[in-house]
XYZ file of C-alpha atoms in Angstrom:
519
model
C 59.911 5.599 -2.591
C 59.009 7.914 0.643
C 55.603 9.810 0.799
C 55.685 13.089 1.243
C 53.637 14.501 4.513
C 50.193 15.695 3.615
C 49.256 19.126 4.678
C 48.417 19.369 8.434
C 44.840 19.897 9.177
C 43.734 23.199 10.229
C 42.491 21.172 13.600
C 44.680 18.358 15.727
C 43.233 15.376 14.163
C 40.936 13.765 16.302
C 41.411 10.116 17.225
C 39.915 7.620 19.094
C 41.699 4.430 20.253
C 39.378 1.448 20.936
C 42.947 -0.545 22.146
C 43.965 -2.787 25.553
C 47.819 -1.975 25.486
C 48.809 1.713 26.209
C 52.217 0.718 24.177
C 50.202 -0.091 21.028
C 48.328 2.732 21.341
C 51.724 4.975 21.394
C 53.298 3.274 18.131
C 49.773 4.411 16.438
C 50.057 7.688 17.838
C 53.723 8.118 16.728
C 52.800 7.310 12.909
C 49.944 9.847 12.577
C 52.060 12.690 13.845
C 54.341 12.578 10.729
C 51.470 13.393 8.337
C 48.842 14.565 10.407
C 50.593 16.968 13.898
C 50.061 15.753 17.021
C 46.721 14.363 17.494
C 44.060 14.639 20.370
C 43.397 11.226 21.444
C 41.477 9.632 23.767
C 42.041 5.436 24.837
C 39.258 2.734 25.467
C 39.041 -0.820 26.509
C 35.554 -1.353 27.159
C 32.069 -1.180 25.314
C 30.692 1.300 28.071
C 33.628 3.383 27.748
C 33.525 3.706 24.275
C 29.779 4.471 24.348
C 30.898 7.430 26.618
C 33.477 8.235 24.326
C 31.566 8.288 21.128
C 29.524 11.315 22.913
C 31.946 13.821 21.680
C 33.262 14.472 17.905
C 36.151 12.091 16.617
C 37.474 12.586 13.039
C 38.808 8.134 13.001
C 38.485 5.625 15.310
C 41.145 2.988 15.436
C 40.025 -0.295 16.778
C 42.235 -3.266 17.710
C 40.510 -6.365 16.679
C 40.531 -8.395 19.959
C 39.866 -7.169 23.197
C 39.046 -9.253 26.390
C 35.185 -9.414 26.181
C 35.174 -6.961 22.899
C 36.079 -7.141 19.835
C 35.875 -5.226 16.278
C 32.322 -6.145 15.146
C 30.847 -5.172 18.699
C 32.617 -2.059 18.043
C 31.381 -1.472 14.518
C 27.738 -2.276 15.679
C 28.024 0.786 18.894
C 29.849 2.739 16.381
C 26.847 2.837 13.673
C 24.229 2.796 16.562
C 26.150 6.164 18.294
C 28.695 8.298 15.502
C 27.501 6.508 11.922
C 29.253 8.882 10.431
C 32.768 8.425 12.215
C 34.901 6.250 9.967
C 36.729 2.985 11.522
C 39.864 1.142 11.114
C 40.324 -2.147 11.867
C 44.091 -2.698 13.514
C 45.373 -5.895 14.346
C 48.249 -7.958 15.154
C 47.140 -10.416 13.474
C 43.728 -10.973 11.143
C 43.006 -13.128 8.677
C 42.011 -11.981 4.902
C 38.414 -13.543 5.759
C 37.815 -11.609 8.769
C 39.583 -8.532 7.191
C 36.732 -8.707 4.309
C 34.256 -9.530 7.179
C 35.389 -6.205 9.065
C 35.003 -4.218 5.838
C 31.065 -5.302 4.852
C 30.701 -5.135 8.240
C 31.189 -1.227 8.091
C 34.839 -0.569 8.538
C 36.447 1.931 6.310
C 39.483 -0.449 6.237
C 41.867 -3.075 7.790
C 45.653 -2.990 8.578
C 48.132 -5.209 10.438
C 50.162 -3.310 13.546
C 53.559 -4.659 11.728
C 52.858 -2.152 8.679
C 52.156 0.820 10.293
C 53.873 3.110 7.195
C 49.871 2.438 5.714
C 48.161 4.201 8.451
C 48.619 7.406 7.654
C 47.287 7.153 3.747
C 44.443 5.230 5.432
C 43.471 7.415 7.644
C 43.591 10.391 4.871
C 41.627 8.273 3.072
C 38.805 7.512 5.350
C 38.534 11.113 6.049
C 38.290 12.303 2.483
C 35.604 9.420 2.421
C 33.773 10.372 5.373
C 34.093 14.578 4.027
C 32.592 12.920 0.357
C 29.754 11.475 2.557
C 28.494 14.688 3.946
C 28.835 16.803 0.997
C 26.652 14.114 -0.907
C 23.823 13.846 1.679
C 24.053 17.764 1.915
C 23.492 17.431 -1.912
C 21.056 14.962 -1.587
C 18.959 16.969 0.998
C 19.548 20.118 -1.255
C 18.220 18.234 -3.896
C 15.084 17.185 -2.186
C 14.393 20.227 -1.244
C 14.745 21.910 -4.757
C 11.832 19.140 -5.464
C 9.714 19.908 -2.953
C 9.955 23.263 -3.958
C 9.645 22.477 -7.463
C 6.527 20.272 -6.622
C 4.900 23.244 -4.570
C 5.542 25.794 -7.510
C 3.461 23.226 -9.581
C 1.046 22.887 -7.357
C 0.311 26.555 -7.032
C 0.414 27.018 -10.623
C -2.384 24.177 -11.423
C -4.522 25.484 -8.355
C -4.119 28.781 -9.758
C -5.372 27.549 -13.430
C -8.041 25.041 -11.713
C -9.367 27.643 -9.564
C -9.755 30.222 -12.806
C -11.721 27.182 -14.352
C -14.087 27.025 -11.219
C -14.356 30.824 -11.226
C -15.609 30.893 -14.472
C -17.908 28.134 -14.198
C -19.247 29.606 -11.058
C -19.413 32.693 -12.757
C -21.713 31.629 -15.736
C -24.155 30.187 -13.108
C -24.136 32.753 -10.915
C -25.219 35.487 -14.357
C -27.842 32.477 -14.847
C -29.532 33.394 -11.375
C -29.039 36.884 -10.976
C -30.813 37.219 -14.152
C -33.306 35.248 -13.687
C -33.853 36.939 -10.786
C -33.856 40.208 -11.827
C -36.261 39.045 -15.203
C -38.471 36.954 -12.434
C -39.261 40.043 -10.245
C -40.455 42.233 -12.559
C -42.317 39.173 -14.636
C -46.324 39.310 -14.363
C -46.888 36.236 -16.283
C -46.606 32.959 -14.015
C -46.125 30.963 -16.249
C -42.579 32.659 -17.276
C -42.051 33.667 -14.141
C -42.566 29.590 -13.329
C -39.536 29.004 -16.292
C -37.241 31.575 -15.287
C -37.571 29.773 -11.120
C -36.658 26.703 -13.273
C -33.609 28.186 -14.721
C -32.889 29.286 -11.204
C -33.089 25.710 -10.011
C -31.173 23.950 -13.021
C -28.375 26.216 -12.224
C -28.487 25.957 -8.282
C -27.964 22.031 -9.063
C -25.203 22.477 -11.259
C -23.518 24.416 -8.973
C -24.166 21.320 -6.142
C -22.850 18.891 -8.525
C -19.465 20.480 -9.366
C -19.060 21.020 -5.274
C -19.768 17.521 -4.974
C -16.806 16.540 -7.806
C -14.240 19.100 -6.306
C -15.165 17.490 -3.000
C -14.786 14.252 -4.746
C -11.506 14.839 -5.900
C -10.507 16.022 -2.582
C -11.877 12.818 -0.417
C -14.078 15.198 1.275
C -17.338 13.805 -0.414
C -20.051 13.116 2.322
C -21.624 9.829 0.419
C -25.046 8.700 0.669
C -24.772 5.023 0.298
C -27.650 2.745 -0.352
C -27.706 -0.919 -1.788
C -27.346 -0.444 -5.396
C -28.492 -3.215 -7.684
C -25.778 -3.207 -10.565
C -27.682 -4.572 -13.142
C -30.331 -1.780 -12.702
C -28.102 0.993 -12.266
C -26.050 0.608 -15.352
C -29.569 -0.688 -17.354
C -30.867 2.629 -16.539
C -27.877 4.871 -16.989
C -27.170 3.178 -20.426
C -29.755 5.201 -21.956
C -27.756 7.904 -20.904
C -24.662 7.336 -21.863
C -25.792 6.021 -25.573
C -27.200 9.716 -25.899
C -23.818 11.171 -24.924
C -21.886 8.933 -27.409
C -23.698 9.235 -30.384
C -24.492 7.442 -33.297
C -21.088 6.804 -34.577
C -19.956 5.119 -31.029
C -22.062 1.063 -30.434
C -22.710 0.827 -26.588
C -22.860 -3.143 -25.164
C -23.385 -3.937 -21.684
C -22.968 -6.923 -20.281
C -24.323 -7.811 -16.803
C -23.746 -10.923 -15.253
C -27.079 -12.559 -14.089
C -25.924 -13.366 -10.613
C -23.484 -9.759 -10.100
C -23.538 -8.901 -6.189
C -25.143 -5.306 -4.829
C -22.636 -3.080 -4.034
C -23.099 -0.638 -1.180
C -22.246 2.720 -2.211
C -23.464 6.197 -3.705
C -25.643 5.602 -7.077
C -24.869 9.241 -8.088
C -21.111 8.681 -7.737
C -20.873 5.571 -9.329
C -23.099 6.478 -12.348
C -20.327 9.934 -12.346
C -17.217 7.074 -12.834
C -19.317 5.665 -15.518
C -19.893 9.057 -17.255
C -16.236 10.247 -16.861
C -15.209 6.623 -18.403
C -17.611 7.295 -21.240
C -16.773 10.948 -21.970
C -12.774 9.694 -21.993
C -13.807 6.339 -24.367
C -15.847 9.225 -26.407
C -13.121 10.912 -27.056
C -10.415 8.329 -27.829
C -12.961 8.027 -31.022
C -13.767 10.789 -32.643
C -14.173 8.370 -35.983
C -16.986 5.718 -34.125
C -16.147 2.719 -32.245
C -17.130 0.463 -29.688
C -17.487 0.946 -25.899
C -18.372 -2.245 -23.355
C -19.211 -2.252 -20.006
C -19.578 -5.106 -18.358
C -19.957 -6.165 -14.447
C -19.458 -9.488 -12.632
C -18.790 -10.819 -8.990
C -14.845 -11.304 -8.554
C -13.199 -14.587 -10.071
C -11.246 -16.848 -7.286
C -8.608 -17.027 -8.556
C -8.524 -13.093 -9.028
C -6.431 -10.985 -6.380
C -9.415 -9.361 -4.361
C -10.014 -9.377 -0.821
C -13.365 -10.379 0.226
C -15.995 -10.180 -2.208
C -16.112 -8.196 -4.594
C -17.529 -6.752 -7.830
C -15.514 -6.045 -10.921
C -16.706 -3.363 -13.488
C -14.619 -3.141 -16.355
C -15.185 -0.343 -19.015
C -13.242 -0.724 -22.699
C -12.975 0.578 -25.992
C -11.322 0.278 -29.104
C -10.394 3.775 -29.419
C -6.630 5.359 -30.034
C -5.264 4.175 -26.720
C -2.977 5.281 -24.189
C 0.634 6.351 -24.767
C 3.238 4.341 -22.604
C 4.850 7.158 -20.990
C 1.031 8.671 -20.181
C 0.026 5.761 -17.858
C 1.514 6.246 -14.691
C 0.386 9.639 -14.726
C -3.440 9.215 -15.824
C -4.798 9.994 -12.130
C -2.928 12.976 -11.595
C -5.041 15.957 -11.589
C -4.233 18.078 -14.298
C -2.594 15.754 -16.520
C -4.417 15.201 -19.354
C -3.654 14.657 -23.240
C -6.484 16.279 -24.647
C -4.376 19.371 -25.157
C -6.695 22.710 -24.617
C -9.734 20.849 -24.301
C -8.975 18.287 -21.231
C -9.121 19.789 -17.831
C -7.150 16.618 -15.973
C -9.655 16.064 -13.612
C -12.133 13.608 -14.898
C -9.529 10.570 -14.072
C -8.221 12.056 -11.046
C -12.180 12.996 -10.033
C -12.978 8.820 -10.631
C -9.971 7.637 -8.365
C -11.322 9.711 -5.786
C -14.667 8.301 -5.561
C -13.551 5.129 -6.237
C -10.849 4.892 -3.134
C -13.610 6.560 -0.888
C -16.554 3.667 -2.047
C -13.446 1.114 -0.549
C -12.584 0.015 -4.064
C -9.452 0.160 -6.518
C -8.949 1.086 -10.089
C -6.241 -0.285 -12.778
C -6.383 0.489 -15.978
C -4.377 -1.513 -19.433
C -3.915 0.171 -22.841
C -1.919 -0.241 -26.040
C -2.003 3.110 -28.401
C -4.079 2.129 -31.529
C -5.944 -0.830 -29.573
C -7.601 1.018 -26.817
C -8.008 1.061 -23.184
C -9.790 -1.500 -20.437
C -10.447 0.078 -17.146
C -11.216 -2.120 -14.648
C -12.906 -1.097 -11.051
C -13.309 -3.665 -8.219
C -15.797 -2.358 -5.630
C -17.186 -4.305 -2.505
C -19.727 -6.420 -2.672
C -22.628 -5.406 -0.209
C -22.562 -7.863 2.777
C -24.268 -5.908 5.300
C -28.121 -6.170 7.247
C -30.721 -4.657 5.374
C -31.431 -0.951 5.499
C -34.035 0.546 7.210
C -36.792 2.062 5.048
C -37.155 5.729 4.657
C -38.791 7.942 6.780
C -42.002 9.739 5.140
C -42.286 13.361 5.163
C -45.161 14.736 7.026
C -46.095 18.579 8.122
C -45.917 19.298 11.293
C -49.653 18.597 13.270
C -48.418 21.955 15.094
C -46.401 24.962 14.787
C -43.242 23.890 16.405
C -40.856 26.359 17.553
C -37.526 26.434 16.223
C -34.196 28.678 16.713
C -32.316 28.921 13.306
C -28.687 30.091 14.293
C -27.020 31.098 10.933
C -24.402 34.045 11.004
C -24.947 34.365 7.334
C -27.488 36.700 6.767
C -28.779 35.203 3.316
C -28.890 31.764 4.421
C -30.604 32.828 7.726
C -33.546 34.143 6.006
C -33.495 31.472 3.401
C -33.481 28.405 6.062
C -36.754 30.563 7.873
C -38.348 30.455 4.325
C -38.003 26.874 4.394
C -39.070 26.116 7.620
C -42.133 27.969 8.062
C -44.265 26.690 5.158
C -43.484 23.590 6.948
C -45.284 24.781 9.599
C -42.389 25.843 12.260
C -42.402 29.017 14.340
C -39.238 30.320 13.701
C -36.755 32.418 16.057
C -33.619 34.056 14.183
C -30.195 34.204 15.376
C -27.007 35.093 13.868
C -24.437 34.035 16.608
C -24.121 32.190 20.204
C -25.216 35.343 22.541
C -28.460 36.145 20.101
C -28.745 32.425 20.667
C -28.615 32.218 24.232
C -30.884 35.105 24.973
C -33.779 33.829 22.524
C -33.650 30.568 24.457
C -33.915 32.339 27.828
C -36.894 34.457 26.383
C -38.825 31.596 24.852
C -38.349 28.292 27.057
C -41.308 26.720 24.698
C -38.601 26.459 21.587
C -37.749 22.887 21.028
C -35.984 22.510 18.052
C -32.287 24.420 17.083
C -31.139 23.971 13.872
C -27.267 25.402 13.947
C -24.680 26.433 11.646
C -21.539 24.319 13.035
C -19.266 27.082 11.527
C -20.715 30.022 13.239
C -17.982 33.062 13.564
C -18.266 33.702 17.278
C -18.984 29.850 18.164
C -18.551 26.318 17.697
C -22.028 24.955 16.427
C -21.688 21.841 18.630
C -20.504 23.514 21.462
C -23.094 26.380 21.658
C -25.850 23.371 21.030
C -23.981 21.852 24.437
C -24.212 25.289 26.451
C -27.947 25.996 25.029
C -28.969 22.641 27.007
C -27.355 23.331 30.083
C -30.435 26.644 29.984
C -32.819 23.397 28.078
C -31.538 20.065 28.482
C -34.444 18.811 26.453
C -33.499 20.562 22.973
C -33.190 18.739 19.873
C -30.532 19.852 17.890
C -29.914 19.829 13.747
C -26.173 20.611 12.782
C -25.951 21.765 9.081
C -22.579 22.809 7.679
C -20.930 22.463 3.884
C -17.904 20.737 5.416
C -19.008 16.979 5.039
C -15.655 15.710 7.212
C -16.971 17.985 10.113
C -20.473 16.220 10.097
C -18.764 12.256 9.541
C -16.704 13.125 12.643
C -19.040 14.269 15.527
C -20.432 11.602 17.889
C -24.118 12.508 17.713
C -26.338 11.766 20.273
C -30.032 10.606 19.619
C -31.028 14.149 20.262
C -28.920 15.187 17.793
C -28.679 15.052 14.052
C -26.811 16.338 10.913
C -27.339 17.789 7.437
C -24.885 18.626 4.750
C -25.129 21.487 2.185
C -26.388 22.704 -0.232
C -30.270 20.335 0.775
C -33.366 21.106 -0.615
C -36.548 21.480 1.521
C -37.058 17.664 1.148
C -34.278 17.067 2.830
C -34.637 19.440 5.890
C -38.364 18.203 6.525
C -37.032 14.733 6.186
C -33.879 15.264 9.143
C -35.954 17.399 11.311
C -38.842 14.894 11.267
C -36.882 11.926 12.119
C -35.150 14.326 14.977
C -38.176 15.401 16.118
C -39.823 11.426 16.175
C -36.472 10.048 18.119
C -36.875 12.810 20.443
C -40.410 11.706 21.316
C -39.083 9.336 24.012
C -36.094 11.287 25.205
C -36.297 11.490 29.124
C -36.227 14.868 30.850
C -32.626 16.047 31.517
């Protein structure tokens, strides 16, 4: 039984001919114009010429099998390096099934022997509808990903939009909390109210440091303060804690290995896992239970690297669902229904990939859950001991440059009970002129993100008019301050910081710069 021809292409068919005998070439030639027109062909021999070749479009390449220094498999390995998406066919005189089969996993689209050419024609049709299915599923495939990505970004927007009404509103209640205390405080005669309502002030100010240091948490924008932290002291202490946070119907045990390693990292962070562990045990047991914590150097035969501590935190509450656990640090997934907030979890892996450390966690619903954190062990020198806080023996001048009017005047509030002579600027030219005025100023503590200047770079062009000015750079961005290379001149501070803490930098700035030669 005869085929019929196929349709012709809207195009000639495109074919190139990786053959050594022009006659060959003709006979394949003559069998594709039956079904497919005459074709526009171009003939090869060689591997450079068919690298040349392979620079414009062709719909098939046919491709004897031998060729004097070339063969099929040299061709299949140009053709997938230069046109993977041009289909081959193997054409022989003779091939054996083995090396047809080789051909094919190889990459060929298919084989064919030049004594049957009435099969060329179906294979070529063929290994274009194959090569056409190809690009329509990658096009899918690329459609699809982007539907996803588009998907994922819609999400994304939706729980920023829902997290960031949560912060407003959390914000907002502190914010009433000062402005009436405020308002109540000024018009208070009594001091000793007037000494509560300062204290409401204050409680709220630090709740309003500690969820910026939990969003920055989340984020991996966190500046830490490490310190050596002995584990059997810091969980001893914060037990207390967290048994007043359970309750009665919940039995805390703690178990601290005798011979547990420091761990270098940030006590108020770590003691925040701990809480958001608790809070989530808590909860898995609204009918009482039992919570353990326990801590111990890393086993050998445990897959850590280094040394290492383990903290593990368990309970024998409800348990996670199967389906929930892969998605537990996600922010914003949570199974608490209205009450969860999905950032507690999410908030812990933070802190805990940022301290260098890992976090698994096992479960079985009606069993409960084991967390288990692995944090380095501290291996370093000892740290220095603290600087103490003194007053200044003089009044010390000192240019604040703050383009934020509020914290301007606050920062010279701070300063001059410390006993600094302060000089206000809000930008780089108020700057620049107050150091040409007043050559005796020493000290500049600078905003980094000033609106009409760089805080680092203005503190470079100050000391080109002062080479010998010490120079504090305070900014709310934590990454900004862990990335400068500061000289011994120069030092950092990270918002929000109490007075403490600005006495404390500018003293040690002010003792390094002691020795500093002249210019």
């Amino acid at each position: 039984m005869t085929s019929q021809p196929a349709a012709p292409l809207a195009q000639p068919l495109r074919v190139l001919l990786v053959d050594d005998s022009k006659d060959d070439a003709e006979l394949l030639l003559r069998a594709l114009e039956r079904d497919f027109g005459k074709p526009h062909w171009r003939l090869v021999d060689a591997e450079s010429a068919l690298r040349g070749a392979l620079v414009e479009h062709w719909d098939v390449i046919l491709c004897d099998y031998s060729l004097p220094g070339f063969d099929a498999f040299q061709a299949l390995a140009i053709c997938r390096e230069c046109s993977p998406d041009t289909p081959l066919i193997v054409v022989s005189g003779s091939i054996s099934d083995e090396t047809a089969v080789a051909c094919v996993k190889a990459g060929a689209q298919d084989y064919l022997l030049k004594d049957r050419l009435s099969r060329l024609a179906p294979a070529v049709r063929q290994a274009l509808e194959a090569a056409a299915l190809r690009r329509e599923q990658r096009r899918m495939q690329a459609e699809i990903e982007l539907k996803r990505r588009e998907l994922e970004q819609a999400v994304r927007l939706e729980s920023i939009g829902r997290f960031a009404g949560g912060v407003a509103h959390d914000f907002r209640n502190l914010l009433t909390a000062i402005f009436g205390a405020c308002e109540l405080a000024r018009e208070e005669p009594d001091a000793e109210r007037r000494k509560r309502l300062l204290g409401i002030i204050e409680q709220a100010a630090q709740r309003g440091a500690t969820m910026t240091q939990r969003l920055l948490a989340l984020g991996k924008r966190q500046e830490l303060q490490p310190e050596v932290l002995d584990m059997r002291r810091l969980i001893g202490d914060f037990s207390g804690v967290l048994r007043s946070l359970l309750g009665s119907r919940i039995r805390l045990t703690t178990a601290i290995a005798p011979d547990v390693a420091p761990v270098w990292g940030d006590a108020t962070q770590l003691t925040q896992i701990l809480l958001n562990l608790a809070v989530n045990a808590r909860d898995a047991m609204p009918n009482g239970g039992e919570l353990w914590i326990r801590a111990r150097n890393a086993r050998d035969d445990e897959r850590v690297t280094g040394e290492c501590v383990v903290i593990e935190v368990e309970d024998n509450g409800a348990g996670i669902a199967h389906d929930d656990l892969p998605h537990i640090f996600e922010p914003f997934f949570t199974t608490k229904a209205e009450e969860g907030t999905g950032l507690g979890l999410s908030t812990t892996l933070g802190i805990v990939q940022q301290s260098g450390g890992t976090i698994t966690v096992s479960s079985q619903v009606g069993r409960g859950s084991l967390f288990r954190i692995v944090l380095p062990s501290y291996v370093s020198a000892p740290l220095p001991g603290a600087r103490a806080i003194r007053p200044t023996a003089r009044a010390i001048p000192l240019l604040v440059v703050e383009d934020d009017l509020v914290q301007l005047a606050l920062l010279a509030s701070l300063l001059e009970p410390l006993g600094y002579r302060v000089f206000r600027a809000t930008g780089g030219r108020e700057a620049h002129e107050l150091i040409a005025r007043h050559p005796e100023i020493e000290v500049a503590a600078v905003d980094i993100g000033l609106a009409d200047a760089n805080g680092r770079e203005l503190v470079e062009a100050l000391r080109v008019q002062h080479p010998r000015l010490r120079a504090l750079l305070i900014s709310g961005h934590a990454t900004e301050l862990r990335e400068l290379a500061v000289r011994s001149d120069t030092a950092t501070l990270a918002k929000p910081f109490s007075q403490n803490a600005l006495a404390a930098a500018l003293s040690a700035l002010i003792d390094e710069g002691r020795s500093l030669p002249v210019g």
